[in-house]
Coordinates of C-alpha atoms in Angstrom, one line a residue:
X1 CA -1.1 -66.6 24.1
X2 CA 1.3 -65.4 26.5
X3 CA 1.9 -61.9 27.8
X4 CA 5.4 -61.6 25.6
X5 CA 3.5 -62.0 22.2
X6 CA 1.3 -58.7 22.6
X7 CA 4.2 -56.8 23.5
X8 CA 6.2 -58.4 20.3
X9 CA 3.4 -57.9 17.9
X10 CA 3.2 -54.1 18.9
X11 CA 6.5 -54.0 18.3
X12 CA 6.7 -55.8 15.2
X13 CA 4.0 -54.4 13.2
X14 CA 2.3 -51.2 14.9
X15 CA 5.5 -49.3 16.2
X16 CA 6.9 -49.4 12.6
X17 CA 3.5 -47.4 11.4
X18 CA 3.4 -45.0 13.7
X19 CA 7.4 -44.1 13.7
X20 CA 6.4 -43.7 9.4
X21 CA 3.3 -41.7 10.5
X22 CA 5.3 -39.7 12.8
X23 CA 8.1 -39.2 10.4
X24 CA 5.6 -38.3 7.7
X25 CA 3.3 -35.6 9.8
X26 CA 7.1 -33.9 11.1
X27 CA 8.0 -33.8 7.5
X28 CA 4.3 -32.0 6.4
X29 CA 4.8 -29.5 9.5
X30 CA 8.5 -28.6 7.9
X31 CA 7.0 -27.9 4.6
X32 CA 4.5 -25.8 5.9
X33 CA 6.5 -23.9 7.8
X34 CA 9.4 -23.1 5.3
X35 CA 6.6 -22.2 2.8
X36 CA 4.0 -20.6 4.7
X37 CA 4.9 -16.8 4.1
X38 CA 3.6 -18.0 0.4
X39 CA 0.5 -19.7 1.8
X40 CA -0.4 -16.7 4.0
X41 CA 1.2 -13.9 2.0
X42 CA 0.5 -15.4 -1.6
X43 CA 1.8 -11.8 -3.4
X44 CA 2.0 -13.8 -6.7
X45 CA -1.6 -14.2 -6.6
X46 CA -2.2 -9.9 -6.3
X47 CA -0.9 -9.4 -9.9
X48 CA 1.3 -6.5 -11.3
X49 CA 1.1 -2.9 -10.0
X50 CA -0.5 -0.3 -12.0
X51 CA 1.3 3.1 -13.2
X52 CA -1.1 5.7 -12.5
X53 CA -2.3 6.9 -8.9
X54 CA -5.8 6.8 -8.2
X55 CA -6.2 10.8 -7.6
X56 CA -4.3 13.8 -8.9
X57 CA -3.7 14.7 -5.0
X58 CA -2.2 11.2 -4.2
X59 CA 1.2 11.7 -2.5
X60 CA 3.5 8.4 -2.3
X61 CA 5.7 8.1 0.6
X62 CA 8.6 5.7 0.2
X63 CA 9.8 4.1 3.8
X64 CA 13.4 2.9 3.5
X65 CA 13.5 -0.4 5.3
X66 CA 16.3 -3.2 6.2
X67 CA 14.7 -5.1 3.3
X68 CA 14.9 -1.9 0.9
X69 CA 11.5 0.1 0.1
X70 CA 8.4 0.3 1.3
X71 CA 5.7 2.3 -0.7
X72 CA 2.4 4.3 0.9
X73 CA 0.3 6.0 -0.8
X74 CA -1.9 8.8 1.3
X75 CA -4.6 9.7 -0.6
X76 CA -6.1 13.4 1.2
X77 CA -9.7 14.2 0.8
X78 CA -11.0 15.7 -2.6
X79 CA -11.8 19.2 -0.4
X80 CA -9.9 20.0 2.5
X81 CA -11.1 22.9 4.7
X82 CA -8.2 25.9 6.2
X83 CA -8.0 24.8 9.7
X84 CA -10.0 21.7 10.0
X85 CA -8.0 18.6 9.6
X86 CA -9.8 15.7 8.4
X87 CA -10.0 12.1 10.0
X88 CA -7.8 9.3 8.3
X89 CA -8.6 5.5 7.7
X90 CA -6.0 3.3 7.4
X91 CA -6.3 0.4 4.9
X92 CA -5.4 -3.0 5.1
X93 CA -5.7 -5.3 1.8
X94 CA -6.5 -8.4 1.2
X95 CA -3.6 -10.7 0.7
X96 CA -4.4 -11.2 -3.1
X97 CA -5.0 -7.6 -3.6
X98 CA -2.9 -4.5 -3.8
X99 CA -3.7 -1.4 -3.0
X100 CA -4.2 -0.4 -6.7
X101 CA -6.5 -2.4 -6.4
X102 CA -8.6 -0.2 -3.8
X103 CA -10.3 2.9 -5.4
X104 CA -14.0 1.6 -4.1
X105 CA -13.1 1.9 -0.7
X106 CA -11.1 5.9 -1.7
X107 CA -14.4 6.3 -3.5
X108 CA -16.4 5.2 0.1
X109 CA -13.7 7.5 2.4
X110 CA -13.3 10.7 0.5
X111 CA -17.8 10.6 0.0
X112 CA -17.6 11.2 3.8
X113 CA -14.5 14.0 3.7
X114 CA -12.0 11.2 5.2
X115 CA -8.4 10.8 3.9
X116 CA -7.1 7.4 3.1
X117 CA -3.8 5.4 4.1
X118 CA -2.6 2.6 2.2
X119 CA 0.8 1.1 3.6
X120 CA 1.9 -1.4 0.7
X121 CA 3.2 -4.9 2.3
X122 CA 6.6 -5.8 1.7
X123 CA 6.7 -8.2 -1.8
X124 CA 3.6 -6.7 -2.7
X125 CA 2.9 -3.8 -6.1
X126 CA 6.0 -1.8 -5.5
X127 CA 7.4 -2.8 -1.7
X128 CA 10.7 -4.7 -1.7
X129 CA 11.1 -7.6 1.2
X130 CA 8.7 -10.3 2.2
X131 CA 5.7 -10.0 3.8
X132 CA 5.0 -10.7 7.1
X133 CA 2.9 -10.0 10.5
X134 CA 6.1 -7.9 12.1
X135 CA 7.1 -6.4 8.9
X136 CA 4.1 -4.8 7.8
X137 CA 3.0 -3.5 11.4
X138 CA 6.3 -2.2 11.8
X139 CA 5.9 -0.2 8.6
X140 CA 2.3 0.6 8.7
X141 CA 3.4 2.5 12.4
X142 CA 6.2 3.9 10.5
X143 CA 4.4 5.7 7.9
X144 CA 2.1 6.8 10.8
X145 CA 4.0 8.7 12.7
X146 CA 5.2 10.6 9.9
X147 CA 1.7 11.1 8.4
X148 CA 0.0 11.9 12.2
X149 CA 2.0 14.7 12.4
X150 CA 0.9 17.0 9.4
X151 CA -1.8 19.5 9.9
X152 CA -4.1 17.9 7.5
X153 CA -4.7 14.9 9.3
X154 CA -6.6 15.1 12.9
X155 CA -4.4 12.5 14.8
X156 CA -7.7 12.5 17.1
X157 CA -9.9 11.0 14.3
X158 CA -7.5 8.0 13.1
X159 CA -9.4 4.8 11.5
X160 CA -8.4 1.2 10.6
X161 CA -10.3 -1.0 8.5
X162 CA -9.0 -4.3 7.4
X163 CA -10.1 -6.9 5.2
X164 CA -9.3 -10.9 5.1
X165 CA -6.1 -11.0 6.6
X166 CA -6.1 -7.0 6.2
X167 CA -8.6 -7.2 9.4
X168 CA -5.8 -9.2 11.6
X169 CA -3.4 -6.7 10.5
X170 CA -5.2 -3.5 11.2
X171 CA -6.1 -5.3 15.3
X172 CA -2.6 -5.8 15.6
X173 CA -1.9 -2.3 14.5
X174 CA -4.6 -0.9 16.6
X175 CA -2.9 -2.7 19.8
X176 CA 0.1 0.1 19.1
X177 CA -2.3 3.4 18.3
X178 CA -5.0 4.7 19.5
X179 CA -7.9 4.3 16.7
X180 CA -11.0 6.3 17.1
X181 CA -12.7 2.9 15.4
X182 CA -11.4 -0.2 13.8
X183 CA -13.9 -2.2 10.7
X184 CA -12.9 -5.2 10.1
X185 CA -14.4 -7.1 6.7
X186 CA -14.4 -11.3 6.8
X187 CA -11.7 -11.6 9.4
X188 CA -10.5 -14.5 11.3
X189 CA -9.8 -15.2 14.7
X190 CA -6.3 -16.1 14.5
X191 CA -4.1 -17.6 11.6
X192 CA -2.5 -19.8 14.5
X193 CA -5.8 -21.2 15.0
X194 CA -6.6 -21.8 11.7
X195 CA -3.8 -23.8 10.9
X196 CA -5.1 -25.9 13.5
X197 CA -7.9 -27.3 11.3
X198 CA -4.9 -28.3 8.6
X199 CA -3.2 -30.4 11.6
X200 CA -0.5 -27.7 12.1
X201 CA 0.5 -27.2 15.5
X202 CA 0.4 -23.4 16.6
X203 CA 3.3 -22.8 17.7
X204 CA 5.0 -22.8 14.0
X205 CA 3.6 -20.0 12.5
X206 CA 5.9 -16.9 12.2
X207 CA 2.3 -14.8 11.8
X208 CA -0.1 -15.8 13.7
X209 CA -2.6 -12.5 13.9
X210 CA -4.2 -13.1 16.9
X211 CA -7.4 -10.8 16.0
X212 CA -9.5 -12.5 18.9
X213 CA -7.1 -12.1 21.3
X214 CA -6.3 -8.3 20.2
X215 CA -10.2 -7.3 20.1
X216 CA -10.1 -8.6 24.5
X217 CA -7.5 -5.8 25.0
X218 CA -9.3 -2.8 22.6
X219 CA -11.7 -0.6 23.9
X220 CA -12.4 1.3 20.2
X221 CA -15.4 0.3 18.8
X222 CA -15.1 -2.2 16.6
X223 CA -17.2 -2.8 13.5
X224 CA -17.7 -6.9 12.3
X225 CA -18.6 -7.4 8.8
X226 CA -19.4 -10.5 7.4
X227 CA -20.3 -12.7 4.4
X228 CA -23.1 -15.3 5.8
X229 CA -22.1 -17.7 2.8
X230 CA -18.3 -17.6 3.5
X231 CA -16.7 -20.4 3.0
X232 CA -13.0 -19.6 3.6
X233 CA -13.4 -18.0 7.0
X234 CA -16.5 -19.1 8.4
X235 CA -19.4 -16.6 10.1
X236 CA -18.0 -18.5 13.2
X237 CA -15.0 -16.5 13.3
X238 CA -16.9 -13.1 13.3
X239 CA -19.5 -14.2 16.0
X240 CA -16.4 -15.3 18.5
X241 CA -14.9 -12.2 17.7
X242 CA -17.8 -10.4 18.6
X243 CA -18.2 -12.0 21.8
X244 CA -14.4 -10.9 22.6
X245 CA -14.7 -7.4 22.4
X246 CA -16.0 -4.9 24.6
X247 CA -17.7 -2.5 22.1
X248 CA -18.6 -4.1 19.2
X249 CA -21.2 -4.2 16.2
X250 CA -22.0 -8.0 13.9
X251 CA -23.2 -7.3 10.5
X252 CA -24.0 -10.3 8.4
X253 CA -24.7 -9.9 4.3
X254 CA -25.7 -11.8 1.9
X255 CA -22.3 -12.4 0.4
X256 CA -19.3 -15.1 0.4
X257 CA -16.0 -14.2 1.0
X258 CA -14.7 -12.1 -2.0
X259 CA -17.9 -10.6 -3.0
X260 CA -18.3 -8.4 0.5
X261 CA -20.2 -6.3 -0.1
X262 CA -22.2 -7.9 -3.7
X263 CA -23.9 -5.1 -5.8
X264 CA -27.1 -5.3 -4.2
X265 CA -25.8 -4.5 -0.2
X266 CA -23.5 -1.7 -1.4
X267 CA -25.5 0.8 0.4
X268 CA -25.9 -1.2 3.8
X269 CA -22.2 -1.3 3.8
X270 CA -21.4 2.2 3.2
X271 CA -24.3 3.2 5.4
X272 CA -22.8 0.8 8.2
X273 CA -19.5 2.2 7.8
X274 CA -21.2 5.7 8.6
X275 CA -23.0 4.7 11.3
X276 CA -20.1 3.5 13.2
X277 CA -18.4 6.1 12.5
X278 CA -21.1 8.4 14.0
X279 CA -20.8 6.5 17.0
X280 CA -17.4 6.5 17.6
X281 CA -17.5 10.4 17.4
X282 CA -15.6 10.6 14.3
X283 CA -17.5 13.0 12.5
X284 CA -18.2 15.2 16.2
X285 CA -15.8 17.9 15.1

């Protein structure tokens, strides 16, 4: 066989293939990346808002936006003392939740005398405009500086707690504030990085959440929780982002990842929550 038939059959049958292949993968990244707000923002999935507030006390703040409304809801402690302003924890929702849908963790807050946050995303309960990483930090900061500032709230004493993609959302806010403590609840590293595993390069994604590289640059301490059975975002995730930060706590349960925490760990996971907060000096005052 002489050198010239190699060459010809590469050309002839293999070079075809991979030009398909190619053609076929460039098409996959185009879908992906014209329909992954949907993928990673799925605010079909949450279901419809409900009508009533979760406490007689809850105030809603509506944030006009470039995209129209963005609703908050701030939800103040059951007893407020004269003169002594109460910490605040801001909360970050799943991204098939709402924050309706969040009364266990106002329940878990206002037991220890802390006012709660909850910065609806944009195309989510009763937020106009389409969700995004930019989007809802932007408005999450928004709402903050106007709820920092009232005498209520000790700007001193500020919280974030995330879960799922709530956790990447609440480091990325924490990068622009200065939290007393961040929690994050079966978090990832990075979305970037998980689109990795689907063949998806990086670079595409519009919201990448970068938790692993924001916990390098926090010096808050940061509180891990974890399911040890989940499946969606492997106990990897958590351990790595352990290792990242400078001050933080692992906690493992016996849970996947929707059922954090199940019925039977409820009180670790409130008692955890306390004890970090203890730590961090939060309830000092």
């Amino acid at each position: 066989m002489s050198e010239a038939q190699p060459k010809s059959f590469i050309r002839r049958r293999i070079m075809p293939w991979f030009f398909i292949l190619l053609s076929l993968y460039i098409v996959y990244c185009g879908l992906l990346f014209f329909f992954q707000t949907k993928l990673i923002f799925p605010a079909g999935m949450a279901g419809e808002p409900g009508k009533a507030l979760p406490t007689p006390q809850t105030e809603v703040i509506e944030l006009p936006t470039e995209q129209g409304t963005t609703v908050a809801w701030l939800v103040p402690p059951v007893e407020l003392e004269e003169d002594n302003p109460a910490p605040l924890v801001v909360f970050f929702h799943g991204n098939a939740e709402l924050i309706d849908h969040q009364r266990a963790i106002i329940n878990l807050y206002h037991d220890l005398g802390i006012g709660v946050l909850m910065v609806e995303y944009r195309g989510y309960g009763h937020s106009e405009g389409t969700p995004s990483q930019e989007h809802i930090v932007a408005d999450t900061l928004a709402v903050l500086k106007i709820v920092l500032k009232r005498d209520d709230v000790d700007a001193s004493r500020l919280i974030l707690h995330g879960r799922s993609i709530g956790g990447g959302l609440g480091a990325q806010v924490a990068l622009q504030t200065d939290p007393a403590a961040l929690i994050v609840e079966s978090t990832f590293t990075s979305v970037s990085g998980m689109a990795m595993r689907f063949g998806v390069p990086p670079f595409i994604v519009t919201s990448p959440l970068k938790t692993e590289s924001a916990f390098k640059q926090l010096a808050c301490p940061i509180l891990i929780m974890h399911g040890q059975r989940d499946s969606v975002i492997p106990t990897r995730h958590a351990r790595d982002l352990e290792t990242a930060a400078s001050d933080a706590t692992l906690v493992l349960f016996d849970a996947g990842h929707n059922d954090l925490p199940n019925g039977i760990e409820v009180g670790k996971y409130r008692s955890q929550v306390h004890d970090h907060l203890m730590r961090a000096g939060v309830f000092s005052k």
